[in-house]
Short mmCIF file of C-alpha atoms and ligand atoms in Angstrom, two decimals:
data_model
loop_
_atom_site.label_atom_id
_atom_site.label_comp_id
_atom_site.label_asym_id
_atom_site.label_seq_id
_atom_site.Cartn_x
_atom_site.Cartn_y
_atom_site.Cartn_z
CA MET A 1 81.63 88.97 131.98
CA ALA A 2 83.20 91.49 134.40
CA PRO A 3 85.11 94.32 132.73
CA MET A 4 88.79 93.57 132.48
CA LEU A 5 90.96 95.50 134.93
CA MET A 6 94.62 96.07 134.12
CA ARG A 7 97.58 97.41 136.05
CA ARG A 8 99.08 100.68 134.88
CA LEU A 9 102.89 100.67 134.83
CA SER A 10 103.29 104.10 133.28
CA PRO A 11 102.84 107.03 133.78
CA ASP A 12 102.10 105.74 137.29
CA GLU A 13 101.23 102.44 138.89
CA SER A 14 97.49 102.23 139.41
CA PRO A 15 94.51 100.14 138.28
CA ALA A 16 93.37 101.05 134.79
CA ASP A 17 89.98 100.69 133.19
CA PRO A 18 90.92 100.07 129.54
CA ALA A 19 87.70 101.68 128.27
CA GLU A 20 88.86 104.93 129.89
CA ALA A 21 92.56 104.49 129.13
CA TYR A 22 91.79 104.04 125.42
CA ALA A 23 88.98 106.59 125.07
CA TYR A 24 89.33 108.52 121.81
CA PRO A 25 90.09 112.20 122.17
CA PRO A 26 86.99 114.29 121.43
CA ARG A 27 87.40 115.41 117.80
CA PRO A 28 83.89 115.46 116.35
CA ASP A 29 84.86 116.88 112.93
CA ARG A 30 88.21 115.30 112.14
CA PRO A 31 89.30 111.68 112.04
CA TRP A 32 91.54 110.24 114.72
CA VAL A 33 93.40 107.24 113.37
CA ARG A 34 94.47 104.63 115.90
CA ALA A 35 96.29 101.47 114.89
CA ASN A 36 96.22 98.34 116.99
CA MET A 37 99.04 95.89 116.27
CA ILE A 38 100.93 93.10 117.97
CA ALA A 39 104.61 92.21 117.67
CA SER A 40 106.94 89.68 119.21
CA VAL A 41 109.72 90.97 121.43
CA ASP A 42 112.06 90.72 118.42
CA GLY A 43 109.67 92.72 116.24
CA ALA A 44 107.88 90.04 114.20
CA ALA A 45 104.34 90.97 113.20
CA THR A 46 103.50 87.40 112.19
CA LEU A 47 104.28 83.84 113.22
CA GLU A 48 103.90 81.34 110.40
CA GLY A 49 102.14 83.97 108.29
CA ARG A 50 99.51 85.05 110.80
CA SER A 51 99.31 87.22 113.89
CA GLY A 52 97.14 84.83 115.94
CA GLY A 53 100.09 82.91 117.44
CA LEU A 54 101.38 86.13 119.02
CA GLY A 55 98.25 86.90 121.03
CA GLY A 56 96.88 85.95 124.43
CA ALA A 57 93.60 86.29 126.32
CA ALA A 58 94.12 89.89 127.46
CA ASP A 59 95.27 90.89 123.98
CA ARG A 60 92.13 89.42 122.45
CA SER A 61 90.02 91.22 125.03
CA LEU A 62 91.74 94.53 124.27
CA PHE A 63 91.41 93.90 120.51
CA SER A 64 87.66 93.58 121.02
CA LEU A 65 87.41 96.59 123.32
CA LEU A 66 89.22 98.81 120.81
CA ARG A 67 86.71 97.69 118.18
CA GLY A 68 83.88 98.63 120.51
CA LEU A 69 85.31 102.14 120.89
CA ALA A 70 85.67 102.71 117.13
CA ASP A 71 83.27 103.97 114.46
CA ALA A 72 85.05 102.06 111.69
CA ILE A 73 87.76 99.40 111.44
CA ILE A 74 90.16 99.74 108.50
CA VAL A 75 91.94 96.59 107.39
CA GLY A 76 93.90 95.54 104.31
CA ALA A 77 92.59 92.82 102.01
CA GLY A 78 95.77 90.84 102.71
CA THR A 79 94.79 90.50 106.37
CA VAL A 80 91.17 89.73 105.51
CA ARG A 81 92.38 86.89 103.29
CA ALA A 82 95.09 85.61 105.69
CA GLU A 83 92.97 85.75 108.83
CA GLY A 84 89.60 84.88 107.29
CA TYR A 85 87.94 88.00 108.66
CA GLY A 86 84.22 87.91 109.39
CA PRO A 87 81.99 90.86 110.25
CA PRO A 88 82.63 92.54 113.62
CA ARG A 89 80.52 91.13 116.46
CA PRO A 90 79.71 92.88 119.75
CA GLY A 91 82.19 91.92 122.46
CA PRO A 92 81.38 91.04 126.08
CA GLU A 93 83.46 94.01 127.25
CA TRP A 94 81.52 96.57 125.20
CA GLY A 95 78.79 97.24 127.80
CA SER A 96 77.19 100.56 126.95
CA LEU A 97 80.13 101.74 124.83
CA ARG A 98 78.05 101.91 121.68
CA ALA A 99 74.98 103.65 123.09
CA GLY A 100 73.62 105.90 120.35
CA ARG A 101 75.81 104.32 117.67
CA SER A 102 75.54 101.40 115.27
CA ALA A 103 75.62 98.01 117.04
CA THR A 104 79.09 97.38 115.66
CA PRO A 105 81.66 99.51 113.87
CA ALA A 106 81.75 99.09 110.09
CA LEU A 107 84.59 97.04 108.66
CA VAL A 108 86.39 98.94 105.89
CA ILE A 109 88.40 96.62 103.62
CA VAL A 110 91.18 98.20 101.57
CA SER A 111 91.71 96.59 98.17
CA ARG A 112 92.84 97.59 94.71
CA THR A 113 92.32 94.27 92.94
CA LEU A 114 88.94 93.64 94.66
CA ASP A 115 89.98 90.00 94.76
CA LEU A 116 87.50 89.40 97.56
CA ASP A 117 84.75 86.82 98.06
CA PHE A 118 81.63 88.96 98.03
CA ASP A 119 79.52 85.93 99.05
CA ALA A 120 81.50 85.48 102.28
CA PRO A 121 79.90 86.32 105.66
CA VAL A 122 82.13 89.37 106.00
CA PHE A 123 79.87 90.93 103.36
CA THR A 124 76.60 89.02 103.72
CA ALA A 125 76.35 88.84 107.52
CA ALA A 126 77.38 92.36 108.61
CA ALA A 127 75.00 94.14 110.98
CA PRO A 128 72.28 95.95 108.99
CA ASP A 129 73.36 99.34 110.33
CA ALA A 130 77.08 98.67 109.74
CA ALA A 131 77.44 97.33 106.21
CA THR A 132 80.96 96.35 105.24
CA VAL A 133 82.73 99.04 103.24
CA VAL A 134 85.13 98.40 100.37
CA LEU A 135 87.75 101.12 100.06
CA THR A 136 89.36 101.16 96.65
CA ALA A 137 90.85 103.36 93.93
CA GLN A 138 89.62 104.57 90.54
CA ALA A 139 91.90 102.04 88.83
CA ALA A 140 89.80 99.14 90.17
CA ASP A 141 88.34 96.75 87.61
CA PRO A 142 84.80 98.00 86.71
CA ASN A 143 83.26 94.50 86.84
CA ARG A 144 84.73 93.79 90.27
CA LEU A 145 83.61 97.25 91.36
CA ALA A 146 80.04 96.49 90.27
CA ALA A 147 80.18 93.19 92.21
CA ALA A 148 81.45 95.04 95.27
CA ARG A 149 78.62 97.58 95.06
CA GLU A 150 76.04 94.77 95.18
CA ARG A 151 77.29 93.54 98.55
CA ALA A 152 79.01 96.48 100.19
CA GLU A 153 79.19 100.20 100.52
CA VAL A 154 82.02 101.36 98.25
CA ILE A 155 84.32 104.32 98.76
CA VAL A 156 86.63 105.26 95.90
CA ALA A 157 89.47 107.48 97.07
CA GLY A 158 92.60 107.91 94.96
CA ALA A 159 93.52 107.24 91.36
CA GLU A 160 95.87 104.24 91.14
CA ARG A 161 95.88 103.36 94.83
CA VAL A 162 93.83 104.37 97.84
CA ASP A 163 94.71 107.82 99.09
CA PHE A 164 94.39 107.24 102.84
CA PRO A 165 93.99 110.83 104.08
CA ALA A 166 91.26 111.40 101.47
CA ALA A 167 89.57 108.14 102.49
CA PHE A 168 89.66 109.04 106.17
CA ALA A 169 88.19 112.45 105.40
CA ARG A 170 85.34 110.70 103.53
CA LEU A 171 84.67 108.45 106.54
CA ALA A 172 84.73 111.46 108.85
CA GLY A 173 82.19 113.11 106.55
CA GLN A 174 79.90 110.17 107.34
CA GLY A 175 80.37 110.80 111.07
CA ARG A 176 82.98 108.07 111.40
CA THR A 177 85.80 109.94 113.08
CA ARG A 178 87.02 107.32 115.57
CA LEU A 179 89.00 105.12 113.23
CA LEU A 180 90.81 101.91 114.12
CA CYS A 181 93.36 100.48 111.69
CA GLU A 182 94.06 96.79 112.26
CA GLY A 183 96.79 96.70 109.64
CA GLY A 184 98.08 94.73 108.05
CA PRO A 185 101.66 95.92 107.95
CA ARG A 186 101.52 97.01 104.29
CA VAL A 187 98.43 99.18 104.84
CA LEU A 188 99.76 100.59 108.08
CA ALA A 189 103.07 101.58 106.48
CA GLN A 190 101.19 103.68 103.93
CA VAL A 191 98.92 105.27 106.52
CA ALA A 192 101.97 106.29 108.54
CA ALA A 193 103.86 107.46 105.43
CA ALA A 194 100.90 109.68 104.54
CA GLY A 195 101.18 111.32 107.97
CA ALA A 196 97.70 110.06 108.86
CA LEU A 197 98.51 107.90 111.88
CA ASP A 198 97.66 109.57 115.18
CA GLU A 199 98.21 106.71 117.56
CA LEU A 200 99.77 103.26 117.72
CA CYS A 201 98.56 100.71 120.26
CA LEU A 202 101.20 98.04 120.30
CA THR A 203 100.95 94.77 122.16
CA LEU A 204 104.38 93.39 122.93
CA SER A 205 104.10 89.62 122.95
CA PRO A 206 106.56 87.61 125.08
CA VAL A 207 107.87 85.42 122.28
CA LEU A 208 110.81 85.44 119.90
CA GLY A 209 109.83 84.85 116.29
CA GLY A 210 113.12 85.07 114.45
CA GLY A 211 113.21 84.70 110.68
CA GLY A 212 112.16 87.34 108.20
CA ALA A 213 108.64 88.14 109.35
CA PRO A 214 107.46 91.67 108.57
CA ARG A 215 107.42 94.35 111.22
CA VAL A 216 104.15 96.12 112.07
CA LEU A 217 104.97 98.64 109.31
CA ASN A 218 105.98 96.93 106.08
CA GLY A 219 106.83 99.46 103.40
CA ALA A 220 109.33 102.05 102.32
CA PRO A 221 111.17 103.99 105.04
CA LEU A 222 109.04 106.92 106.19
CA PRO A 223 110.15 110.14 104.50
CA VAL A 224 110.02 111.82 107.91
CA PRO A 225 110.24 109.40 110.86
CA SER A 226 107.23 109.94 113.10
CA GLU A 227 108.07 110.87 116.66
CA LEU A 228 105.76 109.29 119.18
CA GLY A 229 105.09 109.99 122.84
CA LEU A 230 104.37 107.15 125.25
CA ALA A 231 100.85 107.66 126.61
CA HIS A 232 100.72 104.58 128.82
CA VAL A 233 101.94 101.05 129.49
CA LEU A 234 99.41 98.55 130.83
CA GLN A 235 99.77 95.00 132.03
CA ALA A 236 97.02 92.45 132.60
CA PRO A 237 97.41 90.75 136.01
CA ASP A 238 96.63 87.31 134.59
CA ASP A 239 98.79 87.71 131.49
CA GLU A 240 101.87 89.48 132.81
CA GLY A 241 104.20 88.63 129.97
CA PHE A 242 102.36 90.96 127.59
CA LEU A 243 102.80 94.72 127.60
CA PHE A 244 100.15 97.02 126.17
CA LEU A 245 101.82 100.16 124.90
CA ARG A 246 99.97 103.23 123.69
CA TYR A 247 101.93 105.76 121.68
CA VAL A 248 100.52 109.04 120.38
CA ARG A 249 102.09 111.10 117.63
CA LYS A 250 103.82 114.23 118.81
CA ARG A 251 102.32 117.24 117.07
N1 NAP B 1 100.88 91.82 113.96
C1 NAP B 1 99.74 92.39 113.72
O1 NAP B 1 99.23 93.14 114.56
C2 NAP B 1 99.03 92.12 112.41
C3 NAP B 1 97.89 92.87 112.11
C4 NAP B 1 97.25 92.61 110.90
C5 NAP B 1 97.73 91.63 110.05
N2 NAP B 1 98.81 90.93 110.40
C6 NAP B 1 99.36 89.91 109.48
O2 NAP B 1 99.88 90.58 108.34
C7 NAP B 1 99.69 89.79 107.18
C8 NAP B 1 98.91 90.54 106.14
O3 NAP B 1 99.42 91.84 106.05
P1 NAP B 1 99.94 92.48 104.71
O4 NAP B 1 100.79 93.61 105.09
O5 NAP B 1 100.51 91.40 103.83
O6 NAP B 1 98.61 92.92 104.00
P2 NAP B 1 97.56 94.05 104.36
O7 NAP B 1 98.26 95.32 104.66
O8 NAP B 1 96.55 93.53 105.31
O9 NAP B 1 96.81 94.15 102.96
C9 NAP B 1 97.53 94.44 101.79
C10 NAP B 1 96.51 94.56 100.69
O10 NAP B 1 95.71 95.72 100.93
C11 NAP B 1 95.42 96.33 99.70
N3 NAP B 1 96.09 97.62 99.67
C12 NAP B 1 97.14 98.03 100.42
N4 NAP B 1 97.43 99.31 100.16
C13 NAP B 1 96.55 99.72 99.23
C14 NAP B 1 96.32 100.95 98.56
N5 NAP B 1 97.06 102.05 98.81
N6 NAP B 1 95.32 101.01 97.66
C15 NAP B 1 94.56 99.93 97.40
N7 NAP B 1 94.71 98.74 98.01
C16 NAP B 1 95.70 98.64 98.91
C17 NAP B 1 95.92 95.41 98.61
O11 NAP B 1 94.84 94.50 98.42
P3 NAP B 1 94.55 93.79 97.01
O12 NAP B 1 95.67 92.80 96.87
O13 NAP B 1 93.22 93.14 97.24
O14 NAP B 1 94.54 94.85 95.98
C18 NAP B 1 97.07 94.73 99.31
O15 NAP B 1 97.39 93.49 98.73
C19 NAP B 1 99.00 88.53 107.63
O16 NAP B 1 99.97 87.57 107.86
C20 NAP B 1 98.35 88.95 108.94
O17 NAP B 1 98.17 87.85 109.79
C21 NAP B 1 99.51 91.16 111.55
#
């Protein structure tokens, strides 16, 4: 499959190679946390309880490419349950992106209850060099924790709930500094509230959802609203209704 080529609308109008446009900044020692989310034009993060109805072909291609660029994918257990997540699989657009790295990024599932099916492929069929990671807190049930340890790598960070900056520092200590958070909205709200979100890649989907669907951040108002700078706007020639926005936190 030929690499996808997009059109850049901002900061200038020119062809854009997404692998270059979304390259992580070089930060070998510290984590860089990117979120990739999709919302309808009226701000809904789900349609009928899932995000799938919002997407399109170019969005799916970008979703896969961003996975290929990452060392680890962080996702909430709510999304794993709602979307039936499996282990990451190499995408056709990855090319040589992962030269010198594990075949796929590790999936890091955030859960306090550990109400997860440890016999599901997301745990049993992960690539051997990218075992699925369970990210939980000290308050987790010891029996569920023991079950998790049998099928996954476990990171415990935080007392009652996962402390995201501490967890990201632990991942960075393992050499996983290019982090991709795929939500869901409740996890992402906490990551942003902790001041740990460096970048938001937002796909704007050309639909109106209406109703009371959550936004891409679903939590308490941020104590200090994060100011973001617009890094680029891309458009896929064959999927022009979607806009691919990349915002980076202003330091
Ligand atoms: N629009 C988009 O781009 C997008 C992206 C992703 C998902 N979604 C949609 O969003 C929905 C799911 O999102 P969601 O916000 O309900 O759930 P979520 O953020 O994916 O997951 C929430 C769960 O994560 C765990 N968790 C969250 N914070 C934690 C903490 N600090 N410590 C320990 N565990 C923690 C808990 O799991 P336990 O209950 O296991 O303890 C919690 O129930 C689905 O409909 C999905 O389709 C949309």
